[in-house]
Each structure stands twice: as C-alpha cells, then as structure tokens.
Amino acid sequence: MATPTRVDLDGNPIKPIIVCMIGAGGFIGSHLCEKLMAETPHKVLAVDVYNDKIKHLLEPASLPWGDRIQFHRINIKHDSRLEGLIKMADLTINLAAICTPADYNTRPLDTIYSNFIDALPVVKYCSENGKRLIHFSTCEVYGKTIGSFLPKDSPLRQDPAYYVLKEDASPCIFGPIEKQRWSYACAKQLIERLVYAEGAENGLEFTIVRPFNWIGPRMDFIPGIDGPSEGVPRVLACFSNNLLRREPLKLVDGGQSQRTFVYIKDAIEAVVLMIENPSRANGQIFNVGNPNNEVTVRQLAEMMTQVYSKVSRDPPLETPTIDVSSKEFYGEGYDDSDKRIPDMTIINKQLGWNPKTSLWDLLESTLTYQHRTYSQAVKQALSKAVPS
Ligand code: NAD
Ligand code: UDP
C-alpha cells in the first residue's frame, strides 16, 4: 500500500526539504532530529561541536533514515563551511547558544558572543541567499513581569494583564547592567531585533521561537557523570542530580520563582508545524510553552521528589530540600525572572498547536529516563568517592 501523502495545515502536499540544523547535537536539536527522521521525509545537515545526543540517529549507517542525516562537526564561530551548508539547505534552524543561567553572570562575554555575535553570520547568510530561518530565542527576553514591580500586597498582581507574556504587546524588562544575569536575555533580544529588521528591510523569511522551559530526557548533563563535576546545569538536571545522589534539592532564594514547564515532545510538535507550514509561520514570533503547568520552584522540587520516589522505589529523603542564597549558588550578578506564563493566542491561531502533557506525566517519563540512564553510574561514582 502506498504511504499516504503528508499534507500541511491548508491541505497542500508537503514536499521533502533539506534543513541545516545548527546546534543539532543539543537537547532540543536531538529531539527535533529524532522526530524529523522518524516521522517526516526531510533531510538534516546536523551542525554541532558534539554529537553524543544524536549518535543513536547517526550509527549504524543502515538505519532507515541513514541517507537523510549528515553530521558536520563545525564550530560556527570560525568555520567557512557554514555558508555552504546554509546555501545547500532550504531552511536553517539555529539552536546554537550558551543557554545555562549559571554561565550568564560568570561568563557574560562568552554568553553575549554566543547568543549575538556568533548568530550574526547565520542571519546574514540566510538573508543574502534568500533562505528561510527559524531562530531560537528565549522566553527570557520578557525578563521580569510588570506585576513584579507592584507592591507585594497589590491585588493587581493577580490580574493576568500584569503577568501574562504576549509576543506583540509585553515589554522586555531587564535588571541593571551589574546584574549580569541579563546578558543572555539582552543578547537574545538584540538578535531577535536584527532578524526582525532583516525581515522588514531585506525580506528575510524568518520565524522566531521563544521556548518557555522545555524539559525532558537528554536535557543538559549530570555533573561528574556526563558533564563537569563543578558544572551547574538547568533546574531539571540539578534536581535530578540531587535525587540520584540522595541529597537535598537546593532551592535558590527560597524557590519562590514561578515557571511553566512544557514536555519536549509536545514542544517539538510545534516546531515541526512551523517547519512544514511556512506561510503560517513566516514573520511570526511564537511563545511555545504550557501555561497550565505552572509551579514555584519549591513546588517543582516537591513534585520531583514524589515522582522520583515512585520511579526509583526509594523512600523520599527526610529533608528533601534546603535553601541556598543565589549568591552562594550562582555567584555575584545573578537575578531572576519572577513568573513566566506564555500567552498562546498567536501559536493557536497560526498553527492550532496546544501542549498536552501534564507536569506530573512529563516528570514521570523524564525521571524514569534519568533513573534508567544514570542511577548505576551515580552509585559507582559515590562508592569510589574518598570520604573526607
Ligand atoms: P543545548 O545547550 O542543549 O543545545 C545547544 C547546542 O548548540 C549544543 O549542542 C552546543 O554544543 C551547540 N553549540 C553551541 N555553540 C556552538 C557553536 N559555536 N558551534 C556549533 N555548535 C554550537 O540547549 P537547548 O536547550 O537545546 O537550547 C537550544 C536553543 O533554544 C538555544 O538557543 C536556547 O537559548 C533556546 N532555549 C531553550 C530553552 C529550553 O527550555 N530548553 C529555553 C529558552 C531558550
Ligand atoms: N534553581 C534552583 N535550584 C537549582 C537550580 C535552579 O532553585 O538547583 C532555580 C533558579 O534559580 C530559577 C529556576 O530554578 O529560579 C529555573 O532555573 P533554570 O536553570 O532551569 O533556568 P531559568 O528558568 O531561570 O532560565
């Protein structure tokens, strides 16, 4: 039986395309490559300095999609092959970035170079060669909510007008320059403005994606296992590491900040819709998150403790969390986004996308993966550690 023709949201047949995916070896890139290989006919030129997270898609060459994915070990900071790959592709997706908060205040120069300077040639090559670009920005471009500046007891803080983040209406509110946390948000904002201006002045076909805390398997690393012992990944991996080592989860400044978490597999469906529906995605900035999955970081820690106890069958710790100051945890210059609720009107209207997975369910599948992947290695590392 012939495979049915895949159609876009307007009922037109989808033609196979070549995607140049920069940062394909990272967390989001690995899931996007997996989805494109398993469910679409598209080809991927996967660009990254690492490929550990997509090795299972590259080897053996006999995999059913073996001729549709090619890995190019390229550092986009200094490699003349980049323009050739962008020219060869129909669409470029740029995911490459330094995007872990622990780096923003401790390596602000690397953060700004990575998120702004290194992205410049990608935008330029797309614009000059008439190629479509999907650029990954961040929800952090919104910074703090307007509501966070109201008095603590103001009833207006409960009014969505003061906290819901809208692509075409909300301001970008960052802290002072000495709070170097905002180096990332500011670099991302400037590259967004540049992409937008290339669209307005030179006709670049672009889509900007603002992810709101996408989480799932393969996110970041477990310190001392598949990343540096002193490294500080994002919260999912920090808390997973604590749970695997049976040590209390560290709540920065009391864990009062609020986040909405979306399951990576839901979010990837939104990206595939953008790839395959250019007429609906071009010229748009999209929030991609799950407004129904809001928790404080403290509540996240409590839920992860419960879920991990279920999947590992270990009893929860007597003291599951401890408070640490942000200065102690991240160093000087840290600051935080207070609350991140994405407005979903634009992505709903253009692509009809909605997230599906509840926070409990996404934590259960993710922590099952973390336990299966890391628990033996962590046990071995702990047994080898010399008691002080
Ligand atoms: P990640 O760190 O897992 O992936 C980034 C990848 O880019 C890495 O594999 C890295 O090796 C690669 N890279 C970085 N610099 C490079 C260079 N100079 N040359 C070649 N490759 C390079 O991060 P992620 O979570 O997959 O995020 C992808 C994008 O989405 C980033 O732009 C990030 O800012 C954005 N984002 C993600 C989230 C999220 O929830 N995961 C939230 C906000 C924004
Ligand atoms: N956080 C925490 N403990 C940790 C790691 C992070 O309390 O071990 C907090 C951090 O201060 C922030 C939130 O968790 O308020 C989310 O942090 P993440 O690194 O995932 O990135 P962000 O959402 O701030 O971009």
Tab-separated table of C-alpha atoms and ligand atoms in Angstrom:
chain	number	residue	atom	x	y	z
A	1	MET	CA	0.000	0.000	0.000
A	2	ALA	CA	1.368	3.441	-0.923
A	3	THR	CA	2.239	5.768	2.002
A	4	PRO	CA	-0.444	8.488	2.223
A	5	THR	CA	0.779	11.941	1.123
A	6	ARG	CA	1.503	14.167	4.106
A	7	VAL	CA	-0.350	17.470	3.914
A	8	ASP	CA	0.140	20.807	5.662
A	9	LEU	CA	-2.487	22.664	7.700
A	10	ASP	CA	-4.012	24.028	4.492
A	11	GLY	CA	-4.287	20.625	2.858
A	12	ASN	CA	-1.335	21.083	0.465
A	13	PRO	CA	1.121	18.184	-0.010
A	14	ILE	CA	4.360	18.635	1.998
A	15	LYS	CA	7.494	18.494	-0.177
A	16	PRO	CA	10.664	16.987	1.350
A	17	ILE	CA	13.183	19.713	2.208
A	18	ILE	CA	16.793	19.993	3.408
A	19	VAL	CA	17.203	21.500	6.872
A	20	CYS	CA	20.520	22.911	8.093
A	21	MET	CA	20.178	22.473	11.862
A	22	ILE	CA	22.815	24.344	13.875
A	23	GLY	CA	23.086	23.087	17.468
A	24	ALA	CA	21.541	19.766	16.378
A	25	GLY	CA	23.576	17.881	18.990
A	26	GLY	CA	21.950	19.618	21.953
A	27	PHE	CA	18.820	18.844	23.966
A	28	ILE	CA	16.210	20.387	21.629
A	29	GLY	CA	18.185	19.528	18.481
A	30	SER	CA	18.397	15.847	19.388
A	31	HIS	CA	14.613	15.597	19.821
A	32	LEU	CA	13.965	17.551	16.633
A	33	CYS	CA	16.342	15.316	14.627
A	34	GLU	CA	14.650	12.229	16.092
A	35	LYS	CA	11.179	13.473	15.100
A	36	LEU	CA	12.249	14.549	11.599
A	37	MET	CA	13.911	11.181	10.958
A	38	ALA	CA	11.072	9.042	12.338
A	39	GLU	CA	8.056	10.908	11.001
A	40	THR	CA	8.982	13.083	8.016
A	41	PRO	CA	10.849	12.705	4.698
A	42	HIS	CA	13.121	15.734	5.316
A	43	LYS	CA	16.928	15.670	5.221
A	44	VAL	CA	19.022	17.162	8.041
A	45	LEU	CA	22.506	18.643	7.839
A	46	ALA	CA	23.239	18.453	11.562
A	47	VAL	CA	25.835	21.000	12.700
A	48	ASP	CA	27.354	20.970	16.194
A	49	VAL	CA	30.635	20.578	18.044
A	50	TYR	CA	29.245	17.467	19.821
A	51	ASN	CA	27.129	14.564	18.600
A	52	ASP	CA	26.736	12.326	21.675
A	53	LYS	CA	22.996	13.062	21.958
A	54	ILE	CA	22.298	12.145	18.307
A	55	LYS	CA	24.733	9.202	17.976
A	56	HIS	CA	21.762	6.801	18.012
A	57	LEU	CA	20.463	8.524	14.854
A	58	LEU	CA	23.814	8.514	13.038
A	59	GLU	CA	25.009	4.944	13.593
A	60	PRO	CA	24.805	2.368	12.148
A	61	ALA	CA	24.551	3.797	8.636
A	62	SER	CA	21.966	1.084	7.865
A	63	LEU	CA	19.306	2.906	9.947
A	64	PRO	CA	16.174	3.521	7.828
A	65	TRP	CA	16.975	7.266	7.676
A	66	GLY	CA	20.750	6.715	7.214
A	67	ASP	CA	20.820	8.712	3.953
A	68	ARG	CA	18.754	11.600	5.367
A	69	ILE	CA	21.015	12.804	8.199
A	70	GLN	CA	24.614	14.003	7.969
A	71	PHE	CA	26.662	15.238	10.907
A	72	HIS	CA	29.066	18.155	10.405
A	73	ARG	CA	31.395	18.825	13.335
A	74	ILE	CA	31.635	22.586	12.982
A	75	ASN	CA	32.154	25.404	15.446
A	76	ILE	CA	30.121	28.215	13.875
A	77	LYS	CA	32.438	30.810	15.455
A	78	HIS	CA	35.085	30.146	12.836
A	79	ASP	CA	34.295	27.780	10.019
A	80	SER	CA	33.964	28.759	6.396
A	81	ARG	CA	31.917	25.620	5.617
A	82	LEU	CA	28.858	27.137	7.330
A	83	GLU	CA	27.763	29.310	4.412
A	84	GLY	CA	27.966	26.342	2.011
A	85	LEU	CA	25.683	24.265	4.226
A	86	ILE	CA	23.159	27.100	4.556
A	87	LYS	CA	23.177	27.520	0.756
A	88	MET	CA	22.615	23.782	0.285
A	89	ALA	CA	19.573	23.810	2.603
A	90	ASP	CA	16.031	25.144	2.086
A	91	LEU	CA	15.688	26.089	5.752
A	92	THR	CA	18.168	26.866	8.544
A	93	ILE	CA	17.258	26.315	12.189
A	94	ASN	CA	19.650	27.970	14.635
A	95	LEU	CA	19.678	26.421	18.105
A	96	ALA	CA	23.337	27.034	18.955
A	97	ALA	CA	23.799	29.017	22.152
A	98	ILE	CA	25.228	29.177	25.623
A	99	CYS	CA	21.933	28.862	27.487
A	100	THR	CA	22.541	27.765	31.084
A	101	PRO	CA	21.864	30.506	33.677
A	102	ALA	CA	24.996	29.590	35.679
A	103	ASP	CA	27.009	30.960	32.726
A	104	TYR	CA	25.164	34.262	32.273
A	105	ASN	CA	26.706	36.047	35.249
A	106	THR	CA	30.002	34.111	35.392
A	107	ARG	CA	30.832	34.064	31.634
A	108	PRO	CA	28.920	37.092	30.357
A	109	LEU	CA	31.313	37.686	27.441
A	110	ASP	CA	31.016	34.111	26.151
A	111	THR	CA	27.245	34.376	26.661
A	112	ILE	CA	26.926	37.588	24.644
A	113	TYR	CA	29.280	36.374	21.898
A	114	SER	CA	27.484	33.050	21.611
A	115	ASN	CA	23.952	34.437	21.569
A	116	PHE	CA	24.544	37.538	19.466
A	117	ILE	CA	27.887	37.744	17.620
A	118	ASP	CA	28.033	34.062	16.594
A	119	ALA	CA	24.433	34.144	15.366
A	120	LEU	CA	25.077	37.169	13.103
A	121	PRO	CA	26.658	35.299	10.151
A	122	VAL	CA	23.803	32.766	10.226
A	123	VAL	CA	21.240	35.560	9.818
A	124	LYS	CA	23.367	37.246	7.153
A	125	TYR	CA	23.892	34.065	5.074
A	126	CYS	CA	20.156	33.303	5.204
A	127	SER	CA	19.238	36.832	4.211
A	128	GLU	CA	21.816	37.106	1.394
A	129	ASN	CA	20.968	33.707	-0.057
A	130	GLY	CA	17.197	34.042	0.212
A	131	LYS	CA	16.925	31.131	2.692
A	132	ARG	CA	14.309	30.703	5.369
A	133	LEU	CA	15.451	30.917	9.019
A	134	ILE	CA	13.890	29.582	12.235
A	135	HIS	CA	15.821	31.273	15.025
A	136	PHE	CA	15.650	30.036	18.624
A	137	SER	CA	15.330	32.875	21.102
A	138	THR	CA	14.007	32.520	24.664
A	139	CYS	CA	11.088	33.440	26.951
A	140	GLU	CA	13.739	35.217	28.987
A	141	VAL	CA	13.550	38.165	26.559
A	142	TYR	CA	10.469	39.201	28.548
A	143	GLY	CA	12.655	39.422	31.697
A	144	LYS	CA	10.575	40.337	34.739
A	145	THR	CA	6.795	40.792	34.755
A	146	ILE	CA	5.233	44.248	35.116
A	147	GLY	CA	3.441	42.854	38.182
A	148	SER	CA	6.729	42.199	39.978
A	149	PHE	CA	7.161	45.973	40.381
A	150	LEU	CA	3.803	46.390	42.141
A	151	PRO	CA	3.613	46.427	45.964
A	152	LYS	CA	3.659	42.852	47.366
A	153	ASP	CA	0.058	43.145	48.601
A	154	SER	CA	-1.380	44.789	45.465
A	155	PRO	CA	-4.463	42.920	44.175
A	156	LEU	CA	-3.347	43.834	40.642
A	157	ARG	CA	-0.642	41.161	40.966
A	158	GLN	CA	-3.442	38.611	40.451
A	159	ASP	CA	-4.575	40.323	37.235
A	160	PRO	CA	-3.262	38.478	34.122
A	161	ALA	CA	-2.773	41.860	32.429
A	162	TYR	CA	0.211	42.302	34.780
A	163	TYR	CA	1.929	38.979	34.183
A	164	VAL	CA	0.837	37.086	31.037
A	165	LEU	CA	3.586	37.392	28.407
A	166	LYS	CA	2.404	38.331	24.897
A	167	GLU	CA	4.721	38.310	21.894
A	168	ASP	CA	3.314	41.501	20.332
A	169	ALA	CA	2.476	43.508	23.442
A	170	SER	CA	4.619	42.742	26.506
A	171	PRO	CA	7.711	44.850	27.202
A	172	CYS	CA	11.173	43.348	27.800
A	173	ILE	CA	12.144	44.253	31.382
A	174	PHE	CA	15.702	43.507	32.483
A	175	GLY	CA	17.632	44.396	35.639
A	176	PRO	CA	20.611	46.787	35.840
A	177	ILE	CA	23.849	46.089	33.917
A	178	GLU	CA	25.661	44.915	37.062
A	179	LYS	CA	23.114	42.087	37.263
A	180	GLN	CA	24.918	40.166	34.551
A	181	ARG	CA	22.185	37.518	34.538
A	182	TRP	CA	20.536	39.642	31.874
A	183	SER	CA	23.471	39.395	29.432
A	184	TYR	CA	21.756	36.371	27.819
A	185	ALA	CA	18.286	37.930	27.586
A	186	CYS	CA	19.718	41.150	26.194
A	187	ALA	CA	21.839	39.353	23.539
A	188	LYS	CA	18.817	37.273	22.532
A	189	GLN	CA	16.658	40.382	22.334
A	190	LEU	CA	19.149	42.135	20.062
A	191	ILE	CA	19.447	39.147	17.700
A	192	GLU	CA	15.630	38.971	17.588
A	193	ARG	CA	15.540	42.632	16.612
A	194	LEU	CA	18.169	42.033	13.940
A	195	VAL	CA	16.270	39.045	12.477
A	196	TYR	CA	13.063	41.070	12.530
A	197	ALA	CA	14.788	44.012	10.813
A	198	GLU	CA	16.249	41.701	8.120
A	199	GLY	CA	12.675	40.600	7.516
A	200	ALA	CA	11.372	44.158	7.349
A	201	GLU	CA	14.183	45.704	5.268
A	202	ASN	CA	15.559	42.815	3.209
A	203	GLY	CA	12.661	40.365	3.021
A	204	LEU	CA	14.239	37.580	5.135
A	205	GLU	CA	11.680	34.815	5.718
A	206	PHE	CA	12.000	34.160	9.429
A	207	THR	CA	10.302	32.617	12.431
A	208	ILE	CA	11.418	33.364	15.995
A	209	VAL	CA	10.759	30.764	18.708
A	210	ARG	CA	10.583	31.696	22.391
A	211	PRO	CA	10.752	28.439	24.389
A	212	PHE	CA	9.270	28.509	27.896
A	213	ASN	CA	11.210	25.913	29.948
A	214	TRP	CA	11.090	22.873	27.656
A	215	ILE	CA	12.155	19.832	29.639
A	216	GLY	CA	12.626	16.107	29.110
A	217	PRO	CA	15.203	13.369	28.587
A	218	ARG	CA	18.731	14.361	27.449
A	219	MET	CA	18.460	17.858	28.928
A	220	ASP	CA	21.930	19.118	29.946
A	221	PHE	CA	24.120	16.734	31.957
A	222	ILE	CA	24.571	15.110	35.346
A	223	PRO	CA	27.624	16.729	36.997
A	224	GLY	CA	30.531	14.283	37.387
A	225	ILE	CA	28.818	11.666	35.182
A	226	ASP	CA	28.441	13.083	31.678
A	227	GLY	CA	29.497	16.657	32.416
A	228	PRO	CA	31.957	18.543	34.641
A	229	SER	CA	31.676	17.829	38.411
A	230	GLU	CA	31.570	21.539	39.180
A	231	GLY	CA	29.133	22.351	36.335
A	232	VAL	CA	25.715	23.806	37.135
A	233	PRO	CA	23.073	22.729	34.593
A	234	ARG	CA	19.450	23.958	34.405
A	235	VAL	CA	16.998	23.116	37.176
A	236	LEU	CA	15.759	19.751	35.828
A	237	ALA	CA	19.287	18.328	35.748
A	238	CYS	CA	20.286	19.997	39.072
A	239	PHE	CA	17.328	18.424	40.862
A	240	SER	CA	17.779	15.072	39.045
A	241	ASN	CA	21.408	15.045	40.192
A	242	ASN	CA	20.344	15.713	43.809
A	243	LEU	CA	17.725	12.953	43.651
A	244	LEU	CA	20.145	10.430	42.118
A	245	ARG	CA	22.712	11.206	44.848
A	246	ARG	CA	20.062	11.211	47.579
A	247	GLU	CA	20.967	14.722	48.690
A	248	PRO	CA	18.553	17.609	49.392
A	249	LEU	CA	17.397	19.690	46.424
A	250	LYS	CA	18.785	23.239	46.630
A	251	LEU	CA	16.179	25.992	46.478
A	252	VAL	CA	17.724	29.237	45.267
A	253	ASP	CA	16.454	32.202	47.326
A	254	GLY	CA	13.682	30.036	48.774
A	255	GLY	CA	12.421	28.620	45.432
A	256	GLN	CA	9.743	31.322	45.134
A	257	SER	CA	10.189	31.994	41.397
A	258	GLN	CA	7.485	30.566	39.181
A	259	ARG	CA	7.913	28.680	35.932
A	260	THR	CA	5.705	26.873	33.433
A	261	PHE	CA	7.221	23.633	32.112
A	262	VAL	CA	6.355	22.028	28.796
A	263	TYR	CA	7.236	18.498	27.718
A	264	ILE	CA	9.888	18.471	24.999
A	265	LYS	CA	7.841	16.076	22.849
A	266	ASP	CA	4.837	18.471	22.857
A	267	ALA	CA	7.082	21.434	22.023
A	268	ILE	CA	8.796	19.592	19.156
A	269	GLU	CA	5.392	19.114	17.518
A	270	ALA	CA	5.053	22.902	17.433
A	271	VAL	CA	8.457	23.209	15.717
A	272	VAL	CA	7.524	20.609	13.080
A	273	LEU	CA	4.335	22.593	12.362
A	274	MET	CA	6.486	25.703	11.850
A	275	ILE	CA	8.845	23.807	9.520
A	276	GLU	CA	6.028	22.413	7.394
A	277	ASN	CA	3.733	25.483	7.332
A	278	PRO	CA	5.991	28.340	6.193
A	279	SER	CA	3.113	30.533	5.035
A	280	ARG	CA	1.653	30.436	8.551
A	281	ALA	CA	4.964	30.649	10.413
A	282	ASN	CA	6.951	33.224	8.425
A	283	GLY	CA	7.217	36.661	10.006
A	284	GLN	CA	5.936	35.344	13.350
A	285	ILE	CA	7.344	35.274	16.868
A	286	PHE	CA	5.944	32.297	18.779
A	287	ASN	CA	5.743	31.635	22.522
A	288	VAL	CA	5.995	27.856	22.975
A	289	GLY	CA	5.103	26.724	26.469
A	290	ASN	CA	2.418	25.198	28.648
A	291	PRO	CA	0.521	27.832	30.683
A	292	ASN	CA	-1.289	25.055	32.588
A	293	ASN	CA	1.911	23.615	34.087
A	294	GLU	CA	2.811	26.472	36.445
A	295	VAL	CA	4.625	25.822	39.732
A	296	THR	CA	7.008	27.610	42.045
A	297	VAL	CA	10.498	26.095	42.019
A	298	ARG	CA	9.747	24.827	45.552
A	299	GLN	CA	6.634	23.016	44.261
A	300	LEU	CA	8.689	21.593	41.395
A	301	ALA	CA	11.203	20.213	43.913
A	302	GLU	CA	8.414	18.646	45.954
A	303	MET	CA	6.788	17.066	42.911
A	304	MET	CA	10.098	15.753	41.547
A	305	THR	CA	10.854	14.218	44.959
A	306	GLN	CA	7.497	12.404	44.942
A	307	VAL	CA	7.778	11.259	41.317
A	308	TYR	CA	11.373	10.087	41.767
A	309	SER	CA	10.428	8.092	44.815
A	310	LYS	CA	7.744	6.365	42.720
A	311	VAL	CA	10.011	5.549	39.759
A	312	SER	CA	13.116	4.562	41.779
A	313	ARG	CA	11.152	2.853	44.575
A	314	ASP	CA	13.500	4.591	47.078
A	315	PRO	CA	11.818	6.270	50.055
A	316	PRO	CA	11.911	10.097	49.906
A	317	LEU	CA	14.628	11.850	51.950
A	318	GLU	CA	13.721	13.103	55.403
A	319	THR	CA	14.969	16.567	54.466
A	320	PRO	CA	14.091	16.809	50.768
A	321	THR	CA	15.094	20.470	50.223
A	322	ILE	CA	17.461	23.113	51.576
A	323	ASP	CA	17.514	26.856	50.935
A	324	VAL	CA	20.598	28.469	49.414
A	325	SER	CA	21.219	32.082	48.518
A	326	SER	CA	21.593	32.921	44.832
A	327	LYS	CA	24.998	34.463	45.601
A	328	GLU	CA	26.205	31.179	47.090
A	329	PHE	CA	24.689	29.090	44.264
A	330	TYR	CA	25.343	31.219	41.174
A	331	GLY	CA	27.752	33.921	42.409
A	332	GLU	CA	27.638	37.706	42.076
A	333	GLY	CA	25.340	39.243	39.468
A	334	TYR	CA	22.545	36.651	39.482
A	335	ASP	CA	18.960	37.848	39.212
A	336	ASP	CA	15.773	36.001	38.297
A	337	SER	CA	12.604	36.067	36.205
A	338	ASP	CA	9.725	36.025	38.694
A	339	LYS	CA	6.981	34.385	36.639
A	340	ARG	CA	6.564	33.074	33.093
A	341	ILE	CA	3.074	32.446	31.717
A	342	PRO	CA	3.018	32.335	27.910
A	343	ASP	CA	0.090	33.827	26.043
A	344	MET	CA	-0.882	31.178	23.486
A	345	THR	CA	-3.114	33.218	21.167
A	346	ILE	CA	-0.665	33.577	18.266
A	347	ILE	CA	0.559	29.984	18.096
A	348	ASN	CA	-3.002	28.764	18.480
A	349	LYS	CA	-4.298	30.953	15.694
A	350	GLN	CA	-1.442	30.339	13.246
A	351	LEU	CA	-0.662	26.663	13.883
A	352	GLY	CA	-3.544	25.325	16.006
A	353	TRP	CA	-0.942	23.951	18.461
A	354	ASN	CA	-1.676	23.144	22.093
A	355	PRO	CA	0.517	21.381	24.650
A	356	LYS	CA	-0.905	18.116	26.019
A	357	THR	CA	1.259	16.673	28.774
A	358	SER	CA	0.685	17.465	32.449
A	359	LEU	CA	3.622	18.320	34.702
A	360	TRP	CA	3.243	15.074	36.664
A	361	ASP	CA	3.240	12.948	33.490
A	362	LEU	CA	6.204	14.692	31.922
A	363	LEU	CA	8.200	14.396	35.140
A	364	GLU	CA	7.316	10.716	35.394
A	365	SER	CA	8.621	9.888	31.917
A	366	THR	CA	11.651	12.154	32.306
A	367	LEU	CA	12.670	10.877	35.746
A	368	THR	CA	12.158	7.268	34.586
A	369	TYR	CA	14.712	8.078	31.866
A	370	GLN	CA	17.093	9.788	34.339
A	371	HIS	CA	16.905	6.824	36.725
A	372	ARG	CA	17.447	4.248	33.954
A	373	THR	CA	20.301	6.228	32.384
A	374	TYR	CA	22.230	7.426	35.415
A	375	SER	CA	21.461	5.592	38.651
A	376	GLN	CA	24.144	2.871	38.253
A	377	ALA	CA	26.820	5.379	37.208
A	378	VAL	CA	25.977	7.650	40.145
A	379	LYS	CA	26.107	4.700	42.584
A	380	GLN	CA	29.541	3.730	41.236
A	381	ALA	CA	30.802	7.312	41.445
A	382	LEU	CA	29.560	7.604	45.046
A	383	SER	CA	31.154	4.306	46.069
A	384	LYS	CA	34.514	5.443	44.614
A	385	ALA	CA	34.404	8.847	46.337
A	386	VAL	CA	37.046	9.105	49.060
A	387	PRO	CA	35.443	10.008	52.397
A	388	SER	CA	36.846	13.324	53.668
B	1	NAD	P1	21.719	22.912	24.435
B	1	NAD	O1	22.833	23.566	25.144
B	1	NAD	O2	21.358	21.520	24.810
B	1	NAD	O3	21.992	22.930	22.853
B	1	NAD	C1	22.743	23.922	22.204
B	1	NAD	C2	23.691	23.215	21.241
B	1	NAD	O4	24.388	24.213	20.495
B	1	NAD	C3	24.755	22.378	21.962
B	1	NAD	O5	24.771	21.042	21.481
B	1	NAD	C4	26.065	23.091	21.653
B	1	NAD	O6	27.170	22.205	21.503
B	1	NAD	C5	25.714	23.779	20.326
B	1	NAD	N1	26.579	24.933	20.092
B	1	NAD	C6	26.783	25.994	20.929
B	1	NAD	N2	27.678	26.826	20.395
B	1	NAD	C7	28.051	26.305	19.198
B	1	NAD	C8	28.970	26.702	18.196
B	1	NAD	N3	29.694	27.816	18.336
B	1	NAD	N4	29.096	25.930	17.093
B	1	NAD	C9	28.380	24.789	16.968
B	1	NAD	N5	27.510	24.350	17.889
B	1	NAD	C10	27.351	25.092	18.993
B	1	NAD	O7	20.441	23.864	24.587
B	1	NAD	P2	18.897	23.613	24.207
B	1	NAD	O8	18.118	23.535	25.450
B	1	NAD	O9	18.803	22.545	23.194
B	1	NAD	O10	18.547	25.037	23.556
B	1	NAD	C11	18.559	25.274	22.158
B	1	NAD	C12	18.151	26.723	21.894
B	1	NAD	O11	16.885	27.006	22.497
B	1	NAD	C13	19.121	27.765	22.449
B	1	NAD	O12	19.228	28.820	21.521
B	1	NAD	C14	18.453	28.267	23.724
B	1	NAD	O13	18.819	29.590	24.016
B	1	NAD	C15	16.986	28.141	23.355
B	1	NAD	N6	16.156	27.958	24.565
B	1	NAD	C16	15.944	26.733	25.122
B	1	NAD	C17	15.140	26.620	26.254
B	1	NAD	C18	14.787	25.291	26.864
B	1	NAD	O14	13.800	25.266	27.578
B	1	NAD	N7	15.488	24.216	26.632
B	1	NAD	C19	14.576	27.757	26.845
B	1	NAD	C20	14.845	29.005	26.267
B	1	NAD	C21	15.620	29.088	25.119
B	2	UDP	N1	17.014	26.728	40.645
B	2	UDP	C1	17.011	26.244	41.960
B	2	UDP	N2	17.854	25.229	42.276
B	2	UDP	C2	18.691	24.631	41.385
B	2	UDP	C3	18.688	25.125	40.042
B	2	UDP	C4	17.832	26.180	39.708
B	2	UDP	O1	16.267	26.750	42.826
B	2	UDP	O2	19.406	23.685	41.759
B	2	UDP	C5	16.054	27.813	40.270
B	2	UDP	C6	16.633	29.026	39.548
B	2	UDP	O3	17.110	29.979	40.494
B	2	UDP	C7	15.428	29.530	38.764
B	2	UDP	C8	14.681	28.249	38.402
B	2	UDP	O4	15.166	27.245	39.312
B	2	UDP	O5	14.599	30.305	39.616
B	2	UDP	C9	14.844	27.761	36.978
B	2	UDP	O6	16.198	27.685	36.667
B	2	UDP	P1	16.790	27.143	35.291
B	2	UDP	O7	18.259	26.973	35.452
B	2	UDP	O8	16.088	25.941	34.806
B	2	UDP	O9	16.597	28.311	34.208
B	2	UDP	P2	15.622	29.556	34.007
B	2	UDP	O10	14.210	29.066	34.017
B	2	UDP	O11	15.886	30.533	35.113
B	2	UDP	O12	16.038	30.080	32.697
